[in-house]
Amino acid sequence: MKIEIKIKALYLYILFPAILFSSCASLSKFPGVGRIKTYEFQSQQLPSAFDGFRIVFASDFHYKSKFKEKQLKNMVRAANSVSPDLLLMGGDYQEGCDVVPELFAELSRIEAPYGKIGVLGNNDYKRCRDEIIRAMQFYGMKLLEHESDTIHKDGQQIIVSGVRNPFDLARNGASPTLSLSPDDFVILLTHTPDYVEDTDVSNTDLALAGHTHGGQITFLGIIAPETGSKYGRRFLSGKTQNSQGIPIIITNGLGTSKMNVRFCAPSEIVLIVLRKG
């Protein structure tokens, strides 16, 4: 019995640090960007020309929070290191209007030949919306507010559809994807994952969201005192789906809010490689 207890204790002694490391480690070689998290997303709906198409998704910069000049430059380096075709941005760009030009000037250095597209977050609707719009226009980036943009490649196309203020369902509760064809491959870009559950997002093949910060402070990436989602852990981070089975990828984001601390919720950019499934 004593030997068995000692073996179990030794097992936990070895297992616990391994779980902690796998859940909390920041393994990126770009300081300030905890990791580059990669997903391969397969779909029969994907046009063959887009097989292998690479999308970088970044959200919740909250510049300048814990995410400052050095971290921003490293984020640009990290994004360029994975050779993206397209950059998608999920909002909550700033913690003050004075930093908006600096932020987008740096983001413009990301090399994405098929463009840079974003939506706004709740912070951006509270302040700096006009400044963000001007900066995005100046650098040739597209802001989608209940609009869609078509990406063309070798005579084929995919569609990126962006949600305007997903917290205002009275005005924005009809998803912009509803006007699209079910035959199109559609990526829905929304600041909060709750929108994908709260509304009918038919014709969406993949939804991308942020806002939760992965909990920002968690225990083993599982228990989070604050999730940013009314659905709790269900839409905390990573790849999941809504009640209709539509896939969602939720990023931990880059910056911080309320407290400039992250624990077991590494900051990240997301790389999505599209595959004809």
PDB file of C-alpha atoms in Angstrom:
ATOM      1  CA  MET A   1       0.000   0.000   0.000  1.00  0.00           C
ATOM      2  CA  LYS A   2       2.798   2.434   0.952  1.00  0.00           C
ATOM      3  CA  ILE A   3       4.679   1.636  -2.234  1.00  0.00           C
ATOM      4  CA  GLU A   4       1.510   2.247  -4.274  1.00  0.00           C
ATOM      5  CA  ILE A   5       0.967   5.631  -2.583  1.00  0.00           C
ATOM      6  CA  LYS A   6       4.583   6.607  -3.235  1.00  0.00           C
ATOM      7  CA  ILE A   7       4.248   5.645  -6.909  1.00  0.00           C
ATOM      8  CA  LYS A   8       1.068   7.738  -7.233  1.00  0.00           C
ATOM      9  CA  ALA A   9       2.760  10.676  -5.512  1.00  0.00           C
ATOM     10  CA  LEU A  10       5.750  10.381  -7.828  1.00  0.00           C
ATOM     11  CA  TYR A  11       3.420  10.186 -10.822  1.00  0.00           C
ATOM     12  CA  LEU A  12       1.657  13.394  -9.761  1.00  0.00           C
ATOM     13  CA  TYR A  13       5.003  15.025  -9.029  1.00  0.00           C
ATOM     14  CA  ILE A  14       6.082  14.355 -12.615  1.00  0.00           C
ATOM     15  CA  LEU A  15       2.698  14.822 -14.276  1.00  0.00           C
ATOM     16  CA  PHE A  16       1.706  18.134 -12.700  1.00  0.00           C
ATOM     17  CA  PRO A  17       4.723  20.129 -13.974  1.00  0.00           C
ATOM     18  CA  ALA A  18       4.210  18.602 -17.426  1.00  0.00           C
ATOM     19  CA  ILE A  19       0.562  19.700 -17.485  1.00  0.00           C
ATOM     20  CA  LEU A  20       1.505  23.126 -16.157  1.00  0.00           C
ATOM     21  CA  PHE A  21       4.204  23.559 -18.798  1.00  0.00           C
ATOM     22  CA  SER A  22       2.006  22.444 -21.696  1.00  0.00           C
ATOM     23  CA  SER A  23      -0.842  24.711 -20.560  1.00  0.00           C
ATOM     24  CA  CYS A  24       1.107  27.798 -19.596  1.00  0.00           C
ATOM     25  CA  ALA A  25       4.409  27.823 -21.468  1.00  0.00           C
ATOM     26  CA  SER A  26       5.269  30.659 -23.833  1.00  0.00           C
ATOM     27  CA  LEU A  27       7.433  29.008 -26.456  1.00  0.00           C
ATOM     28  CA  SER A  28       7.752  31.755 -29.052  1.00  0.00           C
ATOM     29  CA  LYS A  29      11.160  33.120 -30.022  1.00  0.00           C
ATOM     30  CA  PHE A  30       9.563  36.565 -30.315  1.00  0.00           C
ATOM     31  CA  PRO A  31       9.528  38.149 -26.812  1.00  0.00           C
ATOM     32  CA  GLY A  32       6.144  39.595 -25.952  1.00  0.00           C
ATOM     33  CA  VAL A  33       4.329  37.156 -28.227  1.00  0.00           C
ATOM     34  CA  GLY A  34       3.866  34.060 -26.124  1.00  0.00           C
ATOM     35  CA  ARG A  35       3.287  31.730 -29.046  1.00  0.00           C
ATOM     36  CA  ILE A  36       2.275  31.316 -32.652  1.00  0.00           C
ATOM     37  CA  LYS A  37      -0.651  28.921 -32.490  1.00  0.00           C
ATOM     38  CA  THR A  38      -1.241  27.012 -35.718  1.00  0.00           C
ATOM     39  CA  TYR A  39      -4.437  25.380 -36.957  1.00  0.00           C
ATOM     40  CA  GLU A  40      -4.977  23.456 -40.170  1.00  0.00           C
ATOM     41  CA  PHE A  41      -8.580  23.943 -41.210  1.00  0.00           C
ATOM     42  CA  GLN A  42     -10.032  21.505 -43.732  1.00  0.00           C
ATOM     43  CA  SER A  43     -13.185  22.047 -45.739  1.00  0.00           C
ATOM     44  CA  GLN A  44     -14.668  20.492 -48.858  1.00  0.00           C
ATOM     45  CA  GLN A  45     -16.182  23.935 -49.488  1.00  0.00           C
ATOM     46  CA  LEU A  46     -12.746  25.512 -49.933  1.00  0.00           C
ATOM     47  CA  PRO A  47     -11.863  26.313 -53.559  1.00  0.00           C
ATOM     48  CA  SER A  48      -8.822  24.327 -54.670  1.00  0.00           C
ATOM     49  CA  ALA A  49      -6.856  27.510 -55.440  1.00  0.00           C
ATOM     50  CA  PHE A  50      -6.861  28.282 -51.701  1.00  0.00           C
ATOM     51  CA  ASP A  51      -5.473  24.924 -50.595  1.00  0.00           C
ATOM     52  CA  GLY A  52      -2.517  25.906 -48.390  1.00  0.00           C
ATOM     53  CA  PHE A  53      -3.650  29.555 -48.075  1.00  0.00           C
ATOM     54  CA  ARG A  54      -2.160  31.065 -44.896  1.00  0.00           C
ATOM     55  CA  ILE A  55      -4.038  33.481 -42.652  1.00  0.00           C
ATOM     56  CA  VAL A  56      -2.608  35.279 -39.631  1.00  0.00           C
ATOM     57  CA  PHE A  57      -5.288  36.280 -37.132  1.00  0.00           C
ATOM     58  CA  ALA A  58      -4.415  38.807 -34.408  1.00  0.00           C
ATOM     59  CA  SER A  59      -6.704  40.446 -31.887  1.00  0.00           C
ATOM     60  CA  ASP A  60      -6.920  42.400 -28.639  1.00  0.00           C
ATOM     61  CA  PHE A  61      -3.740  44.419 -28.986  1.00  0.00           C
ATOM     62  CA  HIS A  62      -4.799  46.867 -26.250  1.00  0.00           C
ATOM     63  CA  TYR A  63      -1.809  48.942 -27.286  1.00  0.00           C
ATOM     64  CA  LYS A  64      -0.121  50.074 -25.021  1.00  0.00           C
ATOM     65  CA  SER A  65      -1.007  47.783 -22.139  1.00  0.00           C
ATOM     66  CA  LYS A  66       1.403  44.955 -21.388  1.00  0.00           C
ATOM     67  CA  PHE A  67       1.727  44.969 -25.166  1.00  0.00           C
ATOM     68  CA  LYS A  68       4.129  47.856 -25.860  1.00  0.00           C
ATOM     69  CA  GLU A  69       6.502  49.049 -28.616  1.00  0.00           C
ATOM     70  CA  LYS A  70       8.955  46.179 -28.340  1.00  0.00           C
ATOM     71  CA  GLN A  71       6.178  43.581 -28.220  1.00  0.00           C
ATOM     72  CA  LEU A  72       4.469  45.170 -31.220  1.00  0.00           C
ATOM     73  CA  LYS A  73       7.652  45.052 -33.300  1.00  0.00           C
ATOM     74  CA  ASN A  74       8.144  41.416 -32.313  1.00  0.00           C
ATOM     75  CA  MET A  75       4.555  40.647 -33.241  1.00  0.00           C
ATOM     76  CA  VAL A  76       5.202  42.035 -36.727  1.00  0.00           C
ATOM     77  CA  ARG A  77       8.355  39.912 -36.957  1.00  0.00           C
ATOM     78  CA  ALA A  78       6.402  36.852 -35.775  1.00  0.00           C
ATOM     79  CA  ALA A  79       3.663  37.415 -38.344  1.00  0.00           C
ATOM     80  CA  ASN A  80       6.148  37.865 -41.191  1.00  0.00           C
ATOM     81  CA  SER A  81       8.042  34.736 -40.118  1.00  0.00           C
ATOM     82  CA  VAL A  82       5.091  32.527 -41.105  1.00  0.00           C
ATOM     83  CA  SER A  83       4.625  34.145 -44.558  1.00  0.00           C
ATOM     84  CA  PRO A  84       0.898  34.942 -44.364  1.00  0.00           C
ATOM     85  CA  ASP A  85      -1.217  35.465 -47.459  1.00  0.00           C
ATOM     86  CA  LEU A  86      -3.828  37.443 -45.510  1.00  0.00           C
ATOM     87  CA  LEU A  87      -3.919  39.312 -42.188  1.00  0.00           C
ATOM     88  CA  LEU A  88      -7.176  39.390 -40.227  1.00  0.00           C
ATOM     89  CA  MET A  89      -7.593  41.572 -37.125  1.00  0.00           C
ATOM     90  CA  GLY A  90     -10.207  41.131 -34.413  1.00  0.00           C
ATOM     91  CA  GLY A  91     -10.370  44.562 -32.774  1.00  0.00           C
ATOM     92  CA  ASP A  92      -9.631  46.192 -29.399  1.00  0.00           C
ATOM     93  CA  TYR A  93      -6.621  47.882 -30.922  1.00  0.00           C
ATOM     94  CA  GLN A  94      -5.851  50.630 -28.420  1.00  0.00           C
ATOM     95  CA  GLU A  95      -5.757  51.963 -24.901  1.00  0.00           C
ATOM     96  CA  GLY A  96      -5.761  55.593 -26.043  1.00  0.00           C
ATOM     97  CA  CYS A  97      -6.309  57.482 -29.295  1.00  0.00           C
ATOM     98  CA  ASP A  98      -2.794  58.936 -29.354  1.00  0.00           C
ATOM     99  CA  VAL A  99      -1.239  55.508 -30.055  1.00  0.00           C
ATOM    100  CA  VAL A 100      -3.471  54.594 -33.001  1.00  0.00           C
ATOM    101  CA  PRO A 101      -1.219  56.018 -35.791  1.00  0.00           C
ATOM    102  CA  GLU A 102       1.850  54.325 -34.293  1.00  0.00           C
ATOM    103  CA  LEU A 103       0.068  50.974 -34.013  1.00  0.00           C
ATOM    104  CA  PHE A 104      -1.183  50.852 -37.582  1.00  0.00           C
ATOM    105  CA  ALA A 105       2.068  52.180 -39.009  1.00  0.00           C
ATOM    106  CA  GLU A 106       3.787  49.149 -37.495  1.00  0.00           C
ATOM    107  CA  LEU A 107       1.031  46.713 -38.548  1.00  0.00           C
ATOM    108  CA  SER A 108       1.387  47.973 -42.114  1.00  0.00           C
ATOM    109  CA  ARG A 109       4.848  46.332 -42.131  1.00  0.00           C
ATOM    110  CA  ILE A 110       3.256  42.878 -42.079  1.00  0.00           C
ATOM    111  CA  GLU A 111       3.620  41.403 -45.543  1.00  0.00           C
ATOM    112  CA  ALA A 112       0.261  39.965 -46.555  1.00  0.00           C
ATOM    113  CA  PRO A 113      -0.183  40.070 -50.349  1.00  0.00           C
ATOM    114  CA  TYR A 114      -3.922  39.378 -50.251  1.00  0.00           C
ATOM    115  CA  GLY A 115      -4.601  42.233 -47.857  1.00  0.00           C
ATOM    116  CA  LYS A 116      -5.251  43.255 -44.277  1.00  0.00           C
ATOM    117  CA  ILE A 117      -8.826  43.197 -42.985  1.00  0.00           C
ATOM    118  CA  GLY A 118     -10.232  43.989 -39.552  1.00  0.00           C
ATOM    119  CA  VAL A 119     -13.254  44.591 -37.374  1.00  0.00           C
ATOM    120  CA  LEU A 120     -13.574  46.798 -34.293  1.00  0.00           C
ATOM    121  CA  GLY A 121     -13.841  45.694 -30.664  1.00  0.00           C
ATOM    122  CA  ASN A 122     -15.851  47.052 -27.772  1.00  0.00           C
ATOM    123  CA  ASN A 123     -12.977  49.363 -26.734  1.00  0.00           C
ATOM    124  CA  ASP A 124     -12.878  50.802 -30.237  1.00  0.00           C
ATOM    125  CA  TYR A 125     -16.573  51.668 -30.206  1.00  0.00           C
ATOM    126  CA  LYS A 126     -16.142  53.451 -26.874  1.00  0.00           C
ATOM    127  CA  ARG A 127     -13.307  55.630 -28.158  1.00  0.00           C
ATOM    128  CA  CYS A 128     -11.025  56.246 -31.142  1.00  0.00           C
ATOM    129  CA  ARG A 129     -13.306  54.763 -33.804  1.00  0.00           C
ATOM    130  CA  ASP A 130     -12.703  57.656 -36.211  1.00  0.00           C
ATOM    131  CA  GLU A 131      -8.948  57.612 -35.599  1.00  0.00           C
ATOM    132  CA  ILE A 132      -8.819  53.871 -36.296  1.00  0.00           C
ATOM    133  CA  ILE A 133     -10.837  54.222 -39.489  1.00  0.00           C
ATOM    134  CA  ARG A 134      -8.524  56.985 -40.738  1.00  0.00           C
ATOM    135  CA  ALA A 135      -5.396  54.964 -39.914  1.00  0.00           C
ATOM    136  CA  MET A 136      -6.719  51.818 -41.600  1.00  0.00           C
ATOM    137  CA  GLN A 137      -7.692  53.756 -44.709  1.00  0.00           C
ATOM    138  CA  PHE A 138      -4.292  55.489 -44.822  1.00  0.00           C
ATOM    139  CA  TYR A 139      -2.466  52.147 -44.829  1.00  0.00           C
ATOM    140  CA  GLY A 140      -4.828  50.455 -47.272  1.00  0.00           C
ATOM    141  CA  MET A 141      -6.481  48.179 -44.700  1.00  0.00           C
ATOM    142  CA  LYS A 142     -10.167  47.277 -44.911  1.00  0.00           C
ATOM    143  CA  LEU A 143     -12.593  47.693 -42.031  1.00  0.00           C
ATOM    144  CA  LEU A 144     -15.684  45.490 -42.295  1.00  0.00           C
ATOM    145  CA  GLU A 145     -18.749  46.689 -40.408  1.00  0.00           C
ATOM    146  CA  HIS A 146     -21.482  44.284 -41.401  1.00  0.00           C
ATOM    147  CA  GLU A 147     -19.843  44.020 -44.790  1.00  0.00           C
ATOM    148  CA  SER A 148     -18.077  41.347 -46.790  1.00  0.00           C
ATOM    149  CA  ASP A 149     -14.912  41.375 -48.858  1.00  0.00           C
ATOM    150  CA  THR A 150     -14.012  38.913 -51.600  1.00  0.00           C
ATOM    151  CA  ILE A 151     -10.504  37.470 -51.863  1.00  0.00           C
ATOM    152  CA  HIS A 152      -9.623  36.335 -55.390  1.00  0.00           C
ATOM    153  CA  LYS A 153      -6.952  33.780 -56.299  1.00  0.00           C
ATOM    154  CA  ASP A 154      -6.426  32.041 -59.620  1.00  0.00           C
ATOM    155  CA  GLY A 155      -9.974  32.707 -60.756  1.00  0.00           C
ATOM    156  CA  GLN A 156     -11.551  31.431 -57.530  1.00  0.00           C
ATOM    157  CA  GLN A 157     -12.686  33.215 -54.397  1.00  0.00           C
ATOM    158  CA  ILE A 158     -13.331  33.105 -50.672  1.00  0.00           C
ATOM    159  CA  ILE A 159     -15.250  35.682 -48.654  1.00  0.00           C
ATOM    160  CA  VAL A 160     -14.395  37.428 -45.381  1.00  0.00           C
ATOM    161  CA  SER A 161     -17.439  38.841 -43.610  1.00  0.00           C
ATOM    162  CA  GLY A 162     -17.065  41.243 -40.686  1.00  0.00           C
ATOM    163  CA  VAL A 163     -19.472  42.029 -37.836  1.00  0.00           C
ATOM    164  CA  ARG A 164     -20.208  45.574 -36.681  1.00  0.00           C
ATOM    165  CA  ASN A 165     -20.394  45.930 -32.865  1.00  0.00           C
ATOM    166  CA  PRO A 166     -21.426  42.363 -31.963  1.00  0.00           C
ATOM    167  CA  PHE A 167     -22.611  43.516 -28.525  1.00  0.00           C
ATOM    168  CA  ASP A 168     -25.449  45.576 -30.049  1.00  0.00           C
ATOM    169  CA  LEU A 169     -27.731  42.777 -31.195  1.00  0.00           C
ATOM    170  CA  ALA A 170     -30.720  45.102 -31.513  1.00  0.00           C
ATOM    171  CA  ARG A 171     -29.027  46.707 -34.510  1.00  0.00           C
ATOM    172  CA  ASN A 172     -26.555  44.071 -35.592  1.00  0.00           C
ATOM    173  CA  GLY A 173     -28.285  40.801 -34.730  1.00  0.00           C
ATOM    174  CA  ALA A 174     -28.719  39.829 -38.396  1.00  0.00           C
ATOM    175  CA  SER A 175     -25.384  38.346 -39.417  1.00  0.00           C
ATOM    176  CA  PRO A 176     -23.809  39.751 -42.606  1.00  0.00           C
ATOM    177  CA  THR A 177     -23.346  36.150 -43.756  1.00  0.00           C
ATOM    178  CA  LEU A 178     -27.096  35.672 -44.230  1.00  0.00           C
ATOM    179  CA  SER A 179     -26.971  37.489 -47.572  1.00  0.00           C
ATOM    180  CA  LEU A 180     -24.191  35.230 -48.858  1.00  0.00           C
ATOM    181  CA  SER A 181     -24.469  31.993 -50.804  1.00  0.00           C
ATOM    182  CA  PRO A 182     -24.159  28.645 -48.997  1.00  0.00           C
ATOM    183  CA  ASP A 183     -21.875  27.618 -51.866  1.00  0.00           C
ATOM    184  CA  ASP A 184     -19.248  30.223 -50.937  1.00  0.00           C
ATOM    185  CA  PHE A 185     -16.424  29.559 -48.481  1.00  0.00           C
ATOM    186  CA  VAL A 186     -16.993  32.232 -45.827  1.00  0.00           C
ATOM    187  CA  ILE A 187     -14.884  33.332 -42.876  1.00  0.00           C
ATOM    188  CA  LEU A 188     -16.815  35.353 -40.304  1.00  0.00           C
ATOM    189  CA  LEU A 189     -14.727  37.856 -38.339  1.00  0.00           C
ATOM    190  CA  THR A 190     -16.264  39.004 -35.041  1.00  0.00           C
ATOM    191  CA  HIS A 191     -14.769  40.507 -31.910  1.00  0.00           C
ATOM    192  CA  THR A 192     -16.607  38.233 -29.473  1.00  0.00           C
ATOM    193  CA  PRO A 193     -17.333  34.514 -29.915  1.00  0.00           C
ATOM    194  CA  ASP A 194     -20.712  34.958 -28.211  1.00  0.00           C
ATOM    195  CA  TYR A 195     -22.056  36.496 -31.423  1.00  0.00           C
ATOM    196  CA  VAL A 196     -21.674  33.154 -33.195  1.00  0.00           C
ATOM    197  CA  GLU A 197     -23.927  31.531 -30.590  1.00  0.00           C
ATOM    198  CA  ASP A 198     -26.366  34.411 -30.068  1.00  0.00           C
ATOM    199  CA  THR A 199     -27.256  34.910 -33.739  1.00  0.00           C
ATOM    200  CA  ASP A 200     -27.924  32.914 -36.869  1.00  0.00           C
ATOM    201  CA  VAL A 201     -24.613  32.897 -38.742  1.00  0.00           C
ATOM    202  CA  SER A 202     -25.712  30.601 -41.540  1.00  0.00           C
ATOM    203  CA  ASN A 203     -23.381  30.323 -44.554  1.00  0.00           C
ATOM    204  CA  THR A 204     -20.343  30.638 -42.267  1.00  0.00           C
ATOM    205  CA  ASP A 205     -17.652  27.992 -42.760  1.00  0.00           C
ATOM    206  CA  LEU A 206     -15.289  29.299 -40.068  1.00  0.00           C
ATOM    207  CA  ALA A 207     -15.688  32.029 -37.452  1.00  0.00           C
ATOM    208  CA  LEU A 208     -12.758  33.873 -35.870  1.00  0.00           C
ATOM    209  CA  ALA A 209     -13.052  35.753 -32.574  1.00  0.00           C
ATOM    210  CA  GLY A 210     -11.083  37.233 -29.698  1.00  0.00           C
ATOM    211  CA  HIS A 211     -12.208  39.323 -26.718  1.00  0.00           C
ATOM    212  CA  THR A 212     -11.757  36.627 -24.053  1.00  0.00           C
ATOM    213  CA  HIS A 213      -7.952  36.981 -23.735  1.00  0.00           C
ATOM    214  CA  GLY A 214      -8.049  33.245 -23.034  1.00  0.00           C
ATOM    215  CA  GLY A 215      -9.131  34.264 -19.537  1.00  0.00           C
ATOM    216  CA  GLN A 216      -5.866  36.241 -19.181  1.00  0.00           C
ATOM    217  CA  ILE A 217      -5.332  34.648 -15.754  1.00  0.00           C
ATOM    218  CA  THR A 218      -6.146  30.947 -15.551  1.00  0.00           C
ATOM    219  CA  PHE A 219      -5.263  27.782 -13.692  1.00  0.00           C
ATOM    220  CA  LEU A 220      -3.784  25.300 -16.162  1.00  0.00           C
ATOM    221  CA  GLY A 221      -5.679  27.084 -18.900  1.00  0.00           C
ATOM    222  CA  ILE A 222      -8.889  25.549 -17.553  1.00  0.00           C
ATOM    223  CA  ILE A 223     -10.213  27.571 -14.625  1.00  0.00           C
ATOM    224  CA  ALA A 224     -10.576  31.288 -15.350  1.00  0.00           C
ATOM    225  CA  PRO A 225     -12.044  33.767 -12.844  1.00  0.00           C
ATOM    226  CA  GLU A 226     -13.130  35.938 -15.779  1.00  0.00           C
ATOM    227  CA  THR A 227     -13.746  34.621 -19.282  1.00  0.00           C
ATOM    228  CA  GLY A 228     -15.177  37.621 -21.135  1.00  0.00           C
ATOM    229  CA  SER A 229     -17.928  35.343 -22.437  1.00  0.00           C
ATOM    230  CA  LYS A 230     -21.357  34.754 -20.951  1.00  0.00           C
ATOM    231  CA  TYR A 231     -20.865  31.110 -21.941  1.00  0.00           C
ATOM    232  CA  GLY A 232     -17.873  30.740 -19.625  1.00  0.00           C
ATOM    233  CA  ARG A 233     -15.196  28.186 -20.503  1.00  0.00           C
ATOM    234  CA  ARG A 234     -17.119  27.014 -23.564  1.00  0.00           C
ATOM    235  CA  PHE A 235     -15.773  29.914 -25.627  1.00  0.00           C
ATOM    236  CA  LEU A 236     -12.601  30.634 -23.672  1.00  0.00           C
ATOM    237  CA  SER A 237      -9.867  29.819 -26.191  1.00  0.00           C
ATOM    238  CA  GLY A 238      -8.904  27.531 -29.045  1.00  0.00           C
ATOM    239  CA  LYS A 239     -11.029  25.682 -31.587  1.00  0.00           C
ATOM    240  CA  THR A 240     -14.631  24.874 -30.742  1.00  0.00           C
ATOM    241  CA  GLN A 241     -18.063  25.161 -32.373  1.00  0.00           C
ATOM    242  CA  ASN A 242     -21.438  26.751 -31.794  1.00  0.00           C
ATOM    243  CA  SER A 243     -24.694  24.864 -31.259  1.00  0.00           C
ATOM    244  CA  GLN A 244     -25.172  24.530 -35.027  1.00  0.00           C
ATOM    245  CA  GLY A 245     -21.753  22.939 -35.435  1.00  0.00           C
ATOM    246  CA  ILE A 246     -20.090  25.953 -37.059  1.00  0.00           C
ATOM    247  CA  PRO A 247     -16.367  25.955 -36.201  1.00  0.00           C
ATOM    248  CA  ILE A 248     -14.935  28.850 -34.184  1.00  0.00           C
ATOM    249  CA  ILE A 249     -11.292  29.678 -33.504  1.00  0.00           C
ATOM    250  CA  ILE A 250     -10.844  31.946 -30.472  1.00  0.00           C
ATOM    251  CA  THR A 251      -7.524  33.637 -29.855  1.00  0.00           C
ATOM    252  CA  ASN A 252      -6.004  34.640 -26.505  1.00  0.00           C
ATOM    253  CA  GLY A 253      -5.003  37.894 -28.161  1.00  0.00           C
ATOM    254  CA  LEU A 254      -1.908  39.971 -27.519  1.00  0.00           C
ATOM    255  CA  GLY A 255      -2.522  42.649 -24.899  1.00  0.00           C
ATOM    256  CA  THR A 256      -4.128  42.869 -21.498  1.00  0.00           C
ATOM    257  CA  SER A 257      -6.968  44.813 -19.915  1.00  0.00           C
ATOM    258  CA  LYS A 258      -7.804  45.755 -16.322  1.00  0.00           C
ATOM    259  CA  MET A 259      -4.549  44.149 -15.100  1.00  0.00           C
ATOM    260  CA  ASN A 260      -1.254  44.004 -16.999  1.00  0.00           C
ATOM    261  CA  VAL A 261      -0.807  40.357 -16.092  1.00  0.00           C
ATOM    262  CA  ARG A 262      -1.072  37.073 -17.947  1.00  0.00           C
ATOM    263  CA  PHE A 263      -0.850  33.685 -16.285  1.00  0.00           C
ATOM    264  CA  CYS A 264      -1.451  30.369 -18.067  1.00  0.00           C
ATOM    265  CA  ALA A 265      -3.049  32.268 -20.953  1.00  0.00           C
ATOM    266  CA  PRO A 266      -0.117  33.076 -23.243  1.00  0.00           C
ATOM    267  CA  SER A 267      -0.419  35.983 -25.634  1.00  0.00           C
ATOM    268  CA  GLU A 268      -0.522  34.760 -29.205  1.00  0.00           C
ATOM    269  CA  ILE A 269      -1.055  35.268 -32.867  1.00  0.00           C
ATOM    270  CA  VAL A 270      -2.911  32.559 -34.737  1.00  0.00           C
ATOM    271  CA  LEU A 271      -1.876  31.006 -38.038  1.00  0.00           C
ATOM    272  CA  ILE A 272      -4.644  29.252 -39.938  1.00  0.00           C
ATOM    273  CA  VAL A 273      -3.668  27.098 -42.926  1.00  0.00           C
ATOM    274  CA  LEU A 274      -6.650  26.361 -45.136  1.00  0.00           C
ATOM    275  CA  ARG A 275      -6.853  22.900 -46.667  1.00  0.00           C
ATOM    276  CA  LYS A 276      -9.192  21.408 -49.221  1.00  0.00           C
ATOM    277  CA  GLY A 277     -10.640  18.623 -47.080  1.00  0.00           C
TER     278      GLY A 277
END
